[in-house]
JSON list of C-alpha atoms in Angstrom, two decimals:
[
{"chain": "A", "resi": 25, "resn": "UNK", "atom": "CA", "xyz": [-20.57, -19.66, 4.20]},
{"chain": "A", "resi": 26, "resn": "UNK", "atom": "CA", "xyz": [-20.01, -16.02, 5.22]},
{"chain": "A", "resi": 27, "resn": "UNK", "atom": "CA", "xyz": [-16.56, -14.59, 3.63]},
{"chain": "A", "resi": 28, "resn": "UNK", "atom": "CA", "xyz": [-14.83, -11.91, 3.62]},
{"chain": "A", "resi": 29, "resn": "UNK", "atom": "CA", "xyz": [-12.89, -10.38, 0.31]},
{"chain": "A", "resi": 30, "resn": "UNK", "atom": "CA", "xyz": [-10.22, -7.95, -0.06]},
{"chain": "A", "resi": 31, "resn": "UNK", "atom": "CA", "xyz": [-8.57, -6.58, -3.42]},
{"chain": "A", "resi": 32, "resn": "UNK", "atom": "CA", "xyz": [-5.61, -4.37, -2.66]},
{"chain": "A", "resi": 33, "resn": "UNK", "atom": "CA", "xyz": [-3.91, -5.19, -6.04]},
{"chain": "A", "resi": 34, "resn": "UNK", "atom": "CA", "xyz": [-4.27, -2.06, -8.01]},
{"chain": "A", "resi": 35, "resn": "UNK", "atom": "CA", "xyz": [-5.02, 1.59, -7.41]},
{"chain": "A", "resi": 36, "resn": "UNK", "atom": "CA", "xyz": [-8.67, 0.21, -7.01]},
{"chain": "A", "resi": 37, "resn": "UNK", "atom": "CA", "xyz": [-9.47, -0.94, -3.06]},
{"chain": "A", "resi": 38, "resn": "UNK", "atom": "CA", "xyz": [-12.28, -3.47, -2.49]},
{"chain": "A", "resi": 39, "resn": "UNK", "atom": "CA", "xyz": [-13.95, -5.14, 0.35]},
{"chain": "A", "resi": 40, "resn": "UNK", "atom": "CA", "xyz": [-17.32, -7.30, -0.26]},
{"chain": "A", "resi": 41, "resn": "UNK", "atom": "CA", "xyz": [-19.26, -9.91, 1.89]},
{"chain": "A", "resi": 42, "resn": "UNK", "atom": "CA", "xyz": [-20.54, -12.85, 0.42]},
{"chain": "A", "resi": 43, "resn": "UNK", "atom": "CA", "xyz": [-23.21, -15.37, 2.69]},
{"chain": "A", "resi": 44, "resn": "UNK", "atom": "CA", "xyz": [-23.08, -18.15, -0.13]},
{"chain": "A", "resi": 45, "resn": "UNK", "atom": "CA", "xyz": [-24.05, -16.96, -3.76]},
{"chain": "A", "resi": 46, "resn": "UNK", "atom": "CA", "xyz": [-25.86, -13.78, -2.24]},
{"chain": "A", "resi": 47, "resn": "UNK", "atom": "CA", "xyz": [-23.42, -10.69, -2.58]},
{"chain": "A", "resi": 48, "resn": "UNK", "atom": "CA", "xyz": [-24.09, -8.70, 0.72]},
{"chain": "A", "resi": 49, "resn": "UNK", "atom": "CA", "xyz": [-22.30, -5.50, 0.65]},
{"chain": "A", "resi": 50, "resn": "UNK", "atom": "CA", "xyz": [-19.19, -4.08, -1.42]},
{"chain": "A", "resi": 51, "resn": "UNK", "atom": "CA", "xyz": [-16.87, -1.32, -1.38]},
{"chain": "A", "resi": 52, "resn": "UNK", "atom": "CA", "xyz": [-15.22, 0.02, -3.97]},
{"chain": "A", "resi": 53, "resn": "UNK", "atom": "CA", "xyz": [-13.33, 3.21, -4.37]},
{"chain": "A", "resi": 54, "resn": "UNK", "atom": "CA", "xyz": [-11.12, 3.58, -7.77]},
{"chain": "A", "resi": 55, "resn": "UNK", "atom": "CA", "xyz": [-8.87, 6.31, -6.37]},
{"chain": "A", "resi": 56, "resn": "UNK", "atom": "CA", "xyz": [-4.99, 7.34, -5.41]},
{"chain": "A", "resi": 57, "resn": "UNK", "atom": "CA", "xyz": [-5.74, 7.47, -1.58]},
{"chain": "A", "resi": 58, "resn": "UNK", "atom": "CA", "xyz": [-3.21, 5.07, 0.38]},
{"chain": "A", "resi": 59, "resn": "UNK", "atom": "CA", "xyz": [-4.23, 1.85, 0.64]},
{"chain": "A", "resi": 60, "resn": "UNK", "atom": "CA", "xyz": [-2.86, 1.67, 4.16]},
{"chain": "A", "resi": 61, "resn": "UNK", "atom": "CA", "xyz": [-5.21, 4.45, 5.07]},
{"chain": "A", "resi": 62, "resn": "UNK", "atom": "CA", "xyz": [-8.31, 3.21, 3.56]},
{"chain": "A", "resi": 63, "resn": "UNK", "atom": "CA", "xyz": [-8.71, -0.51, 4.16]},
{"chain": "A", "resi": 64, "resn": "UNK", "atom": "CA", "xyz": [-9.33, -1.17, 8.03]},
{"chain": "A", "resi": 65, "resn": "UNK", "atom": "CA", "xyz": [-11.88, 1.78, 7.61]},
{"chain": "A", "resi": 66, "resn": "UNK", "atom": "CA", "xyz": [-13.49, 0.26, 4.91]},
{"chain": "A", "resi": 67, "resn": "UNK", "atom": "CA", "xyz": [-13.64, -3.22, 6.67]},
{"chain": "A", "resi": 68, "resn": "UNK", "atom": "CA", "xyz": [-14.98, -1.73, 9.56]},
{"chain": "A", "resi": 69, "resn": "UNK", "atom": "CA", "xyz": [-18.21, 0.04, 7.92]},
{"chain": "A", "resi": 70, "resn": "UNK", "atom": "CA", "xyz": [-18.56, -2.68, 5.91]},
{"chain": "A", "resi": 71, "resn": "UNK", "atom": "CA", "xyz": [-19.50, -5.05, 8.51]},
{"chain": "A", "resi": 72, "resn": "UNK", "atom": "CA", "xyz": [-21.03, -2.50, 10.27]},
{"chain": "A", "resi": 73, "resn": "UNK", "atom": "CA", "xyz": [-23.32, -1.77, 7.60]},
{"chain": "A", "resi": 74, "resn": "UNK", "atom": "CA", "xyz": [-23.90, -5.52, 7.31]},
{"chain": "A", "resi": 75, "resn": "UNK", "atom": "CA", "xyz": [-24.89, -6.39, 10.50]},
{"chain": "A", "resi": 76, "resn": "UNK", "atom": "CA", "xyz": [-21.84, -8.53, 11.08]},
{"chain": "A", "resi": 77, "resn": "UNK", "atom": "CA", "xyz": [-18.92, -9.49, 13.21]},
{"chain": "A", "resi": 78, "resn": "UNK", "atom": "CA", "xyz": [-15.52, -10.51, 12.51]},
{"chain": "A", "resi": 79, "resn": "UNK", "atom": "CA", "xyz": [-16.47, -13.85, 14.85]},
{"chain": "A", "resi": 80, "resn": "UNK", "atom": "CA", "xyz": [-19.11, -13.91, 12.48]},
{"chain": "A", "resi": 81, "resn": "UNK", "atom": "CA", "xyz": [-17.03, -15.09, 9.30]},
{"chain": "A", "resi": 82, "resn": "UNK", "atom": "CA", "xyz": [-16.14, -18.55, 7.99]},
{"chain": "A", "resi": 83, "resn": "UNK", "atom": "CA", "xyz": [-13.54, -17.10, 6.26]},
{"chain": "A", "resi": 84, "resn": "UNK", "atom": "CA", "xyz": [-11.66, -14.46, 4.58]},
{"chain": "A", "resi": 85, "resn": "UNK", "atom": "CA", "xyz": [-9.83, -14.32, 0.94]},
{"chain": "A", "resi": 86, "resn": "UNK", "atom": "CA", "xyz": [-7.40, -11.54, -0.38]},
{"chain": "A", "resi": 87, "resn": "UNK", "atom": "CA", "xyz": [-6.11, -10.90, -4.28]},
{"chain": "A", "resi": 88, "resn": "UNK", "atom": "CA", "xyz": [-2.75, -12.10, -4.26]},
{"chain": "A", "resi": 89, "resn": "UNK", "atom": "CA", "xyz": [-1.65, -10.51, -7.34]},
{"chain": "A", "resi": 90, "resn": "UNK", "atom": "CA", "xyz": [0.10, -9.68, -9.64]},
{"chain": "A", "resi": 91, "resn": "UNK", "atom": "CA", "xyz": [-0.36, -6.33, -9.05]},
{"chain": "A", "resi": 92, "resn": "UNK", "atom": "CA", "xyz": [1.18, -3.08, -7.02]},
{"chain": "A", "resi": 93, "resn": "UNK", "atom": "CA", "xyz": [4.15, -4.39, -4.88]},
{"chain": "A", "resi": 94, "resn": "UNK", "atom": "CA", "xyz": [3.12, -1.89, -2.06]},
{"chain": "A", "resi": 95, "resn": "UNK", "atom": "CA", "xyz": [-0.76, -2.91, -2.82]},
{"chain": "A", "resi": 96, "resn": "UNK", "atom": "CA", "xyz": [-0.30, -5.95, -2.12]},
{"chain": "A", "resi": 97, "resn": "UNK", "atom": "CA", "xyz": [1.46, -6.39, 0.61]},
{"chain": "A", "resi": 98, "resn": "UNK", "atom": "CA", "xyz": [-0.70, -4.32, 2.49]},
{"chain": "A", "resi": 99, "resn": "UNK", "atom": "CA", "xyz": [-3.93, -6.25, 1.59]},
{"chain": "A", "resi": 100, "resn": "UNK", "atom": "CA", "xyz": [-1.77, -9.27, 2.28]},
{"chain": "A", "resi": 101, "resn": "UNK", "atom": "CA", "xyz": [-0.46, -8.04, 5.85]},
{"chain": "A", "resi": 102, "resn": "UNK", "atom": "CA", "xyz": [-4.34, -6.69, 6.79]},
{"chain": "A", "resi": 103, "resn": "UNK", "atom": "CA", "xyz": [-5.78, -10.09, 6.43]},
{"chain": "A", "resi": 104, "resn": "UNK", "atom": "CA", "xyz": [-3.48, -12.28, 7.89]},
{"chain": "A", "resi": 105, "resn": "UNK", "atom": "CA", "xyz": [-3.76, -9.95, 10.94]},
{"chain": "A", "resi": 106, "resn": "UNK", "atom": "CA", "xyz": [-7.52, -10.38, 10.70]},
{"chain": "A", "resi": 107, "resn": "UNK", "atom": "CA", "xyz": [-7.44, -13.80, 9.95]},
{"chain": "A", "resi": 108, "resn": "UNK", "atom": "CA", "xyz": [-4.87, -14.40, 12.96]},
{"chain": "A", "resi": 109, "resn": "UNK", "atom": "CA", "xyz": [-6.76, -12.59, 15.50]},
{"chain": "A", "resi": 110, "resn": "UNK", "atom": "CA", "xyz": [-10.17, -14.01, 14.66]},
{"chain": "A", "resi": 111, "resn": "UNK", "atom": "CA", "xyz": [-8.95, -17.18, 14.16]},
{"chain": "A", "resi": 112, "resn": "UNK", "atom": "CA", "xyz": [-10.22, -18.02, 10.86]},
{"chain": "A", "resi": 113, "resn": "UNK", "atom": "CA", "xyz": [-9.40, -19.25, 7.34]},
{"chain": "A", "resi": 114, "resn": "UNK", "atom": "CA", "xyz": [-8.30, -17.67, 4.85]},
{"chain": "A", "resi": 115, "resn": "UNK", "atom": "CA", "xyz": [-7.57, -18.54, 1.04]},
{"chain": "A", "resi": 116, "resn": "UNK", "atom": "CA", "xyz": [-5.35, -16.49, -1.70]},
{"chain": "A", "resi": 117, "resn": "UNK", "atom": "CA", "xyz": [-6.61, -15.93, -5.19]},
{"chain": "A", "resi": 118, "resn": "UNK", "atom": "CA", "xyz": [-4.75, -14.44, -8.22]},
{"chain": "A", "resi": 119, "resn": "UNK", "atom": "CA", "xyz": [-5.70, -11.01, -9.11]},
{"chain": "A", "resi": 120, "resn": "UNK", "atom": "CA", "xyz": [-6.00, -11.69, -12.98]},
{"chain": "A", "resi": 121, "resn": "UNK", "atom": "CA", "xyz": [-8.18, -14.73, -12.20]},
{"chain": "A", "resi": 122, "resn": "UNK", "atom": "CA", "xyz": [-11.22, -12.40, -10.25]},
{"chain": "A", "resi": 123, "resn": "UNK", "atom": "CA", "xyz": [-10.79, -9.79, -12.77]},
{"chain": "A", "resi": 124, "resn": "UNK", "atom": "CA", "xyz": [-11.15, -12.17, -15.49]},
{"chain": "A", "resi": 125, "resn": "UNK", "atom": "CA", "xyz": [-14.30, -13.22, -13.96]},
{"chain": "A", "resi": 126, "resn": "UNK", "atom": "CA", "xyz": [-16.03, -9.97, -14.57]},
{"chain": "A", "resi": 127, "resn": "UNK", "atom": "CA", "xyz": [-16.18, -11.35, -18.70]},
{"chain": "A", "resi": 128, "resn": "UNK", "atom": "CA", "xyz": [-19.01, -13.83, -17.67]},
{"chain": "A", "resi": 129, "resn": "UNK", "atom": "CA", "xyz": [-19.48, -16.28, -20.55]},
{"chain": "A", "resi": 130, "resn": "UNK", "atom": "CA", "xyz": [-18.17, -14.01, -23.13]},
{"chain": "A", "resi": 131, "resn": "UNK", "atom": "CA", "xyz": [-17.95, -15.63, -26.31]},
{"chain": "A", "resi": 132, "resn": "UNK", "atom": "CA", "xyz": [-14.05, -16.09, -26.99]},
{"chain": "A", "resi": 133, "resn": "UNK", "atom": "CA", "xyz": [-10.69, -15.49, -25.25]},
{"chain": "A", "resi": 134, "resn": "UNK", "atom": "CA", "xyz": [-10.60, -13.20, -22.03]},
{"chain": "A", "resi": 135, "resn": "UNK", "atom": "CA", "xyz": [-7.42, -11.02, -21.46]},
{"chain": "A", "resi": 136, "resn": "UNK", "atom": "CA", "xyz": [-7.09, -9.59, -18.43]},
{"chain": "A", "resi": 137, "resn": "UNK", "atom": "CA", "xyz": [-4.26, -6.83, -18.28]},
{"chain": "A", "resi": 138, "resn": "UNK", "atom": "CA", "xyz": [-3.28, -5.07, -15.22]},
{"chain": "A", "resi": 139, "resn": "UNK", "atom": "CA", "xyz": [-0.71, -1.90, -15.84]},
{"chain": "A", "resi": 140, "resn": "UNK", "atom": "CA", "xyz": [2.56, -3.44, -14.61]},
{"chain": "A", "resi": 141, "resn": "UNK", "atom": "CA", "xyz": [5.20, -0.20, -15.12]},
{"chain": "A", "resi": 142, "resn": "UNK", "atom": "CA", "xyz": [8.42, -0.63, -17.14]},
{"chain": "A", "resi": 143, "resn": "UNK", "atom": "CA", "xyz": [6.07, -0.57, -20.90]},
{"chain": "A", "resi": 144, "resn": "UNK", "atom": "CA", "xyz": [4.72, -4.51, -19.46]},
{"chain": "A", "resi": 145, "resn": "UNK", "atom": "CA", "xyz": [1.33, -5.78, -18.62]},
{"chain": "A", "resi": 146, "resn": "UNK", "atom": "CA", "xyz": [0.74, -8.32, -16.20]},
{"chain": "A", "resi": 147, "resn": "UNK", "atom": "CA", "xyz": [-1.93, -10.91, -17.84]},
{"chain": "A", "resi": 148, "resn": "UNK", "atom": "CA", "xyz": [-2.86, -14.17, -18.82]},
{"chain": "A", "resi": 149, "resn": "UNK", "atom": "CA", "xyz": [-5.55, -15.79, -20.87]},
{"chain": "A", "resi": 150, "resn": "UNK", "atom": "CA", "xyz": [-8.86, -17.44, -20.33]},
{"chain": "A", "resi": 151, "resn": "UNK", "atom": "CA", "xyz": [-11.63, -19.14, -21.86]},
{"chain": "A", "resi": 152, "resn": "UNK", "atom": "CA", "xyz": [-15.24, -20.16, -20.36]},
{"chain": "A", "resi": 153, "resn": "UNK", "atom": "CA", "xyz": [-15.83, -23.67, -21.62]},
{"chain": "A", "resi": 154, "resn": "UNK", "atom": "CA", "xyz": [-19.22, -25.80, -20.32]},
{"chain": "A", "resi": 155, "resn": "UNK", "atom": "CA", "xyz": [-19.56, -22.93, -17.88]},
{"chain": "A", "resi": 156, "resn": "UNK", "atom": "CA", "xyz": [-16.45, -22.93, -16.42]},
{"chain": "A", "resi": 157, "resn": "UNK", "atom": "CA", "xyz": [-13.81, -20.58, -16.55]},
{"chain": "A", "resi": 158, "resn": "UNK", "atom": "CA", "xyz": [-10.26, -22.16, -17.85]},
{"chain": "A", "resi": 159, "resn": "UNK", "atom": "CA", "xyz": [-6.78, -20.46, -17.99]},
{"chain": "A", "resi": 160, "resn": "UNK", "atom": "CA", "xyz": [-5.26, -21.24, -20.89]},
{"chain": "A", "resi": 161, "resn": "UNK", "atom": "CA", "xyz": [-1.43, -20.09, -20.28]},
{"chain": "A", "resi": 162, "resn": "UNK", "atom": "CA", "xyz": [0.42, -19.08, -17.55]},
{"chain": "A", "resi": 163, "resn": "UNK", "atom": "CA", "xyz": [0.76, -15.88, -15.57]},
{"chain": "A", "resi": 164, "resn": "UNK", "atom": "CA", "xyz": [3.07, -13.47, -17.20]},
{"chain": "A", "resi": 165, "resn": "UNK", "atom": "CA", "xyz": [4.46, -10.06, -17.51]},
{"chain": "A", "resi": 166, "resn": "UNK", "atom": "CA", "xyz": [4.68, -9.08, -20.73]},
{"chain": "A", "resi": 167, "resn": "UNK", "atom": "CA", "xyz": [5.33, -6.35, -22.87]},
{"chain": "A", "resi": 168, "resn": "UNK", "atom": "CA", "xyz": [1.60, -5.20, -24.73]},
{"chain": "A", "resi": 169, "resn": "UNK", "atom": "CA", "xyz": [3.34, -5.48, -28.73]},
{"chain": "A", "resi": 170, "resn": "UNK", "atom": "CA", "xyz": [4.40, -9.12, -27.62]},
{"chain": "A", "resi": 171, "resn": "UNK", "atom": "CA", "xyz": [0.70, -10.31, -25.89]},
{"chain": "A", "resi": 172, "resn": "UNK", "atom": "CA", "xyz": [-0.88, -9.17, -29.16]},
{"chain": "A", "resi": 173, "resn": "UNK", "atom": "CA", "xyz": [1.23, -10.80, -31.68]},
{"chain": "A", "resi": 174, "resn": "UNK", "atom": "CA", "xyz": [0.50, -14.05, -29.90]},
{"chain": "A", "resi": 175, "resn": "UNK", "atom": "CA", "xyz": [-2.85, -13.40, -30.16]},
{"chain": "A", "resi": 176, "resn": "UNK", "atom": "CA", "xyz": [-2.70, -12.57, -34.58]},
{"chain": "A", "resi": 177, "resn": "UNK", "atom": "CA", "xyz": [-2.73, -16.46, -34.95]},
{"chain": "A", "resi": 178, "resn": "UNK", "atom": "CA", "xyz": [-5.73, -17.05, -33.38]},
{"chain": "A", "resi": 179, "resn": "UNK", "atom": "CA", "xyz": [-9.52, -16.22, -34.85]},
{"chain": "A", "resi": 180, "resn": "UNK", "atom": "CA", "xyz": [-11.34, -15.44, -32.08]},
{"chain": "A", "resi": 181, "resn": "UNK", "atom": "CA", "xyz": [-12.70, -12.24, -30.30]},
{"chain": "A", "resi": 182, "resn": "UNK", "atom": "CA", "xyz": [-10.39, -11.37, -27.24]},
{"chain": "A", "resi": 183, "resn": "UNK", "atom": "CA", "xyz": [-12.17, -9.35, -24.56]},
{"chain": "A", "resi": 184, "resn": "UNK", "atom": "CA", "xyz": [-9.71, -7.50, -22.97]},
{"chain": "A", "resi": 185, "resn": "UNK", "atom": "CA", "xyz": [-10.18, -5.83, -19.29]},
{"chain": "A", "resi": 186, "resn": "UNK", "atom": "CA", "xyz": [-8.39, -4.19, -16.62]},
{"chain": "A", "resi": 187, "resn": "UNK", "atom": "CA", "xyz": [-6.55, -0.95, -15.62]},
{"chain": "A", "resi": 188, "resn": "UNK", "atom": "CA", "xyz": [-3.91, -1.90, -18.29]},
{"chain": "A", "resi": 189, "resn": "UNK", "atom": "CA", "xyz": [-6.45, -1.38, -21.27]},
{"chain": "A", "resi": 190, "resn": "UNK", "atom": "CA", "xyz": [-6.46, 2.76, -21.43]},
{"chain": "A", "resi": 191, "resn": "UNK", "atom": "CA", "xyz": [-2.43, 3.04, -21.57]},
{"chain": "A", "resi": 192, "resn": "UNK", "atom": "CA", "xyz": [-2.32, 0.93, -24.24]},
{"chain": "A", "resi": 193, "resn": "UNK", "atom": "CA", "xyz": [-5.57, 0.97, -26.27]},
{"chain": "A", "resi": 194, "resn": "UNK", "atom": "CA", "xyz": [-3.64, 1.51, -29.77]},
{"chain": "A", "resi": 195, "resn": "UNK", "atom": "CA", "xyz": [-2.03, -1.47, -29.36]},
{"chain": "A", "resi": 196, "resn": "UNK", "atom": "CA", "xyz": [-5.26, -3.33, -28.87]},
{"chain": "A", "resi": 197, "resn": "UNK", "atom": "CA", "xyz": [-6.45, -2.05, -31.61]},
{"chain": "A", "resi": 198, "resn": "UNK", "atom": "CA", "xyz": [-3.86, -4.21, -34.19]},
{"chain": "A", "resi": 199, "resn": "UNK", "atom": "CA", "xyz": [-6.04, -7.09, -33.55]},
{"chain": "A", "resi": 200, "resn": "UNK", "atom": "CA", "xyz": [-9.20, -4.62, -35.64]},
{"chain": "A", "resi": 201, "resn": "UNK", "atom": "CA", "xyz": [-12.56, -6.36, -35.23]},
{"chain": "A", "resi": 202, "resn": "UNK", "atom": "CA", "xyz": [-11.41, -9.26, -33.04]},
{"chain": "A", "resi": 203, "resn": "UNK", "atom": "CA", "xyz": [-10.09, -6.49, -30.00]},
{"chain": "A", "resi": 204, "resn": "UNK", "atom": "CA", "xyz": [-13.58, -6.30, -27.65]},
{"chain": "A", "resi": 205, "resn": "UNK", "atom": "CA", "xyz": [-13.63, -4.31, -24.42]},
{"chain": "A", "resi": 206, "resn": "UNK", "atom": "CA", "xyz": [-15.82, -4.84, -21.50]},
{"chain": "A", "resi": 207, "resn": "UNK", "atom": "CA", "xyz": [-17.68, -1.31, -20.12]},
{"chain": "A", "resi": 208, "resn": "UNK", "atom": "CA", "xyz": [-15.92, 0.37, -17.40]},
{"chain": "A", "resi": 209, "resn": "UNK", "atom": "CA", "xyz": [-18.51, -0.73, -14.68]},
{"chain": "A", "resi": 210, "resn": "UNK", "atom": "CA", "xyz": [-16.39, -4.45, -15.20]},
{"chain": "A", "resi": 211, "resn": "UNK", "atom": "CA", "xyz": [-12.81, -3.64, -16.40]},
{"chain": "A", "resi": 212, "resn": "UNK", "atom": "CA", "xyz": [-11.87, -3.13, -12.99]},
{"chain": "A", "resi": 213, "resn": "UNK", "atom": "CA", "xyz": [-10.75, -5.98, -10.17]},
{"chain": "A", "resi": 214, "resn": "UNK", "atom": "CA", "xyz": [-13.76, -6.12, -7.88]},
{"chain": "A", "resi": 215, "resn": "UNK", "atom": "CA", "xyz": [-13.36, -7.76, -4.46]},
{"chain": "A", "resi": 216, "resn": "UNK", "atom": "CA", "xyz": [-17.13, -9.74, -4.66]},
{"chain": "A", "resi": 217, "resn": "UNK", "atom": "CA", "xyz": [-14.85, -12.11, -7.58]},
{"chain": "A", "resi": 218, "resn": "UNK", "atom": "CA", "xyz": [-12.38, -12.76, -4.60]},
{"chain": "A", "resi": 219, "resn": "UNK", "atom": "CA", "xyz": [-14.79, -13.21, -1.95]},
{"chain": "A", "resi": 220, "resn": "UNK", "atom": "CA", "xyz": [-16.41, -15.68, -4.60]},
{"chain": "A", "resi": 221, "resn": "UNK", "atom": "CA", "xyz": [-13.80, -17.75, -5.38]},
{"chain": "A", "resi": 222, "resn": "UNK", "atom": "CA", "xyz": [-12.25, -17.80, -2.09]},
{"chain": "A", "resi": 223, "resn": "UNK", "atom": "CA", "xyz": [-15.28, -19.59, -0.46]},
{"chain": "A", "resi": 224, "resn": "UNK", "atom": "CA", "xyz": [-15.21, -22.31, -3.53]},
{"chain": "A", "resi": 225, "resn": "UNK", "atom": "CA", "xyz": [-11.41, -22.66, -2.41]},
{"chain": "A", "resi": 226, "resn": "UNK", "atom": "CA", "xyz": [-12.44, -22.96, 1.68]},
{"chain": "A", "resi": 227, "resn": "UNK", "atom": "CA", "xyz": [-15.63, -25.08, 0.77]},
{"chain": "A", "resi": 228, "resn": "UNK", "atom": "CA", "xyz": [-13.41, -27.13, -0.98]},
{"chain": "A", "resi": 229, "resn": "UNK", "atom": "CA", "xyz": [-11.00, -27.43, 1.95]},
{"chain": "A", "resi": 230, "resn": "UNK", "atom": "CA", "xyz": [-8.46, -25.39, 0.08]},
{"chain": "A", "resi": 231, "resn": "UNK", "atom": "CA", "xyz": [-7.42, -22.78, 2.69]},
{"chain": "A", "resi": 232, "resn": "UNK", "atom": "CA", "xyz": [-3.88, -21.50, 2.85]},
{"chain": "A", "resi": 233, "resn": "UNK", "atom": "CA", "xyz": [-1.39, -21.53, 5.07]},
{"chain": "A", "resi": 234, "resn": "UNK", "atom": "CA", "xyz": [-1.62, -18.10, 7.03]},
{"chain": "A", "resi": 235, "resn": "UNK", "atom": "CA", "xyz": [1.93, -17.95, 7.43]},
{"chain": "A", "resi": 236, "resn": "UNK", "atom": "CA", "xyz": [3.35, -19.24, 4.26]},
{"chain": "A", "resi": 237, "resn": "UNK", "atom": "CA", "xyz": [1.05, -17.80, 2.30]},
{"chain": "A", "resi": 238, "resn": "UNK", "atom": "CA", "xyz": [3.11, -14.74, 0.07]},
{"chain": "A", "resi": 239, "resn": "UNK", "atom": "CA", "xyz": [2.36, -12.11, -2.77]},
{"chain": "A", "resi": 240, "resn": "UNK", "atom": "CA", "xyz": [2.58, -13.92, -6.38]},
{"chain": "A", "resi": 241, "resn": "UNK", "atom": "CA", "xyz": [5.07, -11.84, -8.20]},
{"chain": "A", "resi": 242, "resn": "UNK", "atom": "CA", "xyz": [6.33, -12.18, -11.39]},
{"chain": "A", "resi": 243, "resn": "UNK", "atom": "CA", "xyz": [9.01, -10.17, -11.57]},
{"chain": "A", "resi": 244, "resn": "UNK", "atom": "CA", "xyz": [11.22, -9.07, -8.78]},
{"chain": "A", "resi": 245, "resn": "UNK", "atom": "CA", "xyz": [10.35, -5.85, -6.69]},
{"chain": "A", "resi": 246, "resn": "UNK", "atom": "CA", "xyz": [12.21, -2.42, -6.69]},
{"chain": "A", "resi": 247, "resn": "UNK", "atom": "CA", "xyz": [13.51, -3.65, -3.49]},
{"chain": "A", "resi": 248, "resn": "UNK", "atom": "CA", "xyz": [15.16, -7.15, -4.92]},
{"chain": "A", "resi": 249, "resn": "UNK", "atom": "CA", "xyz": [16.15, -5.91, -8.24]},
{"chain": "A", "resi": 250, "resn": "UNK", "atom": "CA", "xyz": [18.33, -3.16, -6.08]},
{"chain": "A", "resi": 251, "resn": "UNK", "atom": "CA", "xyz": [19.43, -5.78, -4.32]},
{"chain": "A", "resi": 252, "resn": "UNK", "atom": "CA", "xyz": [20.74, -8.07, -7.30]},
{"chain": "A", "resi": 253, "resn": "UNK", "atom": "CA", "xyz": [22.40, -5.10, -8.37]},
{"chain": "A", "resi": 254, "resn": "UNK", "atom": "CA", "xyz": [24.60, -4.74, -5.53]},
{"chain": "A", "resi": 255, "resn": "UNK", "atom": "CA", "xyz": [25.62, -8.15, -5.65]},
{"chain": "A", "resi": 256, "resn": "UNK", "atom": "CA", "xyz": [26.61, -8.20, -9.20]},
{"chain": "A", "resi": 257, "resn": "UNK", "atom": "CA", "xyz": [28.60, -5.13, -8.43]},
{"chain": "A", "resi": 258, "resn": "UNK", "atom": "CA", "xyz": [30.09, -6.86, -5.18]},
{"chain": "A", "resi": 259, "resn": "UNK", "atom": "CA", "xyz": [34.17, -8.13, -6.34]}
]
């Protein structure tokens, strides 16, 4: 199965092609340009460089956060049009879950955090068990002192990753010993994790709906909270 992933999340914009468990080519540029500008390009010399067409593709997959409100809507709004006009499938994934992914088999809890503005984290927390990676609570945005003093309880290494890591390393650090980081080549969300676990989704016969499928916030953008506001100020 040839698919297509996309990781507009973040600052960091991805594309990769996956043709089963071979990864075939990946973009990946950590940098402030515009999303919007950079994307179609990318998609375009991607496939280019591959050898393939859009027709080609069984399907496509796309990060649907948490993540950058603008981010994501873009990577959101690029696929479905690609999706639409090729006619294929396409399936959603949560951001934290590919970036979590890049802590193969570590030995004890994985903590993705993405920077999430406001002195919060987006995150959640994993654990590979018999090979398989296993969320163990929901997805949240939380404020870093709170994330850590759930973790005091427990004994185990945490192996934290993601863009949300360097803002708030001295937090991290309460947990001494037990705090592990991953190197920078994998604290970063990387679009071949997206690709990868969209095709289990699509092999699985898990595809989305193209037009109900939506951005997972967890908190309600600039837009909406401005919005509440005038209402609660309406008599």
């Amino acid at each position: 199965m040839l698919v297509l992933g996309l990781d507009s999340a973040t600052q960091v914009a991805g594309v990769a092609l996956i043709d089963g468990d071979r990864l075939v080519a990946e973009l990946f540029f950590n940098t402030r340009k515009n999303h919007s500008q950079r994307l179609l390009p990318m998609i375009a010399t991607l496939l280019r460089e591959a050898g393939v067409k859009l027709a080609d593709l069984d399907g496509l997959a796309v990060a649907l956060g948490p993540g950058s409100f603008t981010g994501l809507r873009i990577g959101l709004a690029t696929v479905k049009g690609l999706a639409h006009a090729a006619q294929k499938p396409v399936a959603g994934i949560p951001t934290l879950d590919g970036l979590a992914w890049n802590a193969w088999e570590v030995p004890g809890l994985v903590c993705p955090v993405l920077y999430a503005r406001r002195q919060e984290v987006y995150t959640a927390l994993y654990r590979w068990q018999e090979g398989e990676l296993c969320r163990l609570t929901p997805y949240q945005a939380l404020d870093p002192y709170s994330l850590v003093d759930s973790l005091k309880s427990s004994t185990m290494p945490v192996y934290f990753l993601g863009d949300g890591v360097a803002p708030y390393w001295e937090v991290w650090q309460q947990l001494g010993t037990r705090a592990r980081f991953l190197p920078s080549t994998s604290t970063l969300p990387r679009a071949a994790q997206i690709a990868r676990l969209g095709r289990e989704r699509l092999l699985a016969g898990k595809e989305d709906d193209l037009f109900q499928l939506k951005p997972l916030y967890l908190r309600p953008s600039p837009a909406e909270r401005q919005a509440q506001l005038k209402c609660k100020s309406c008599p």
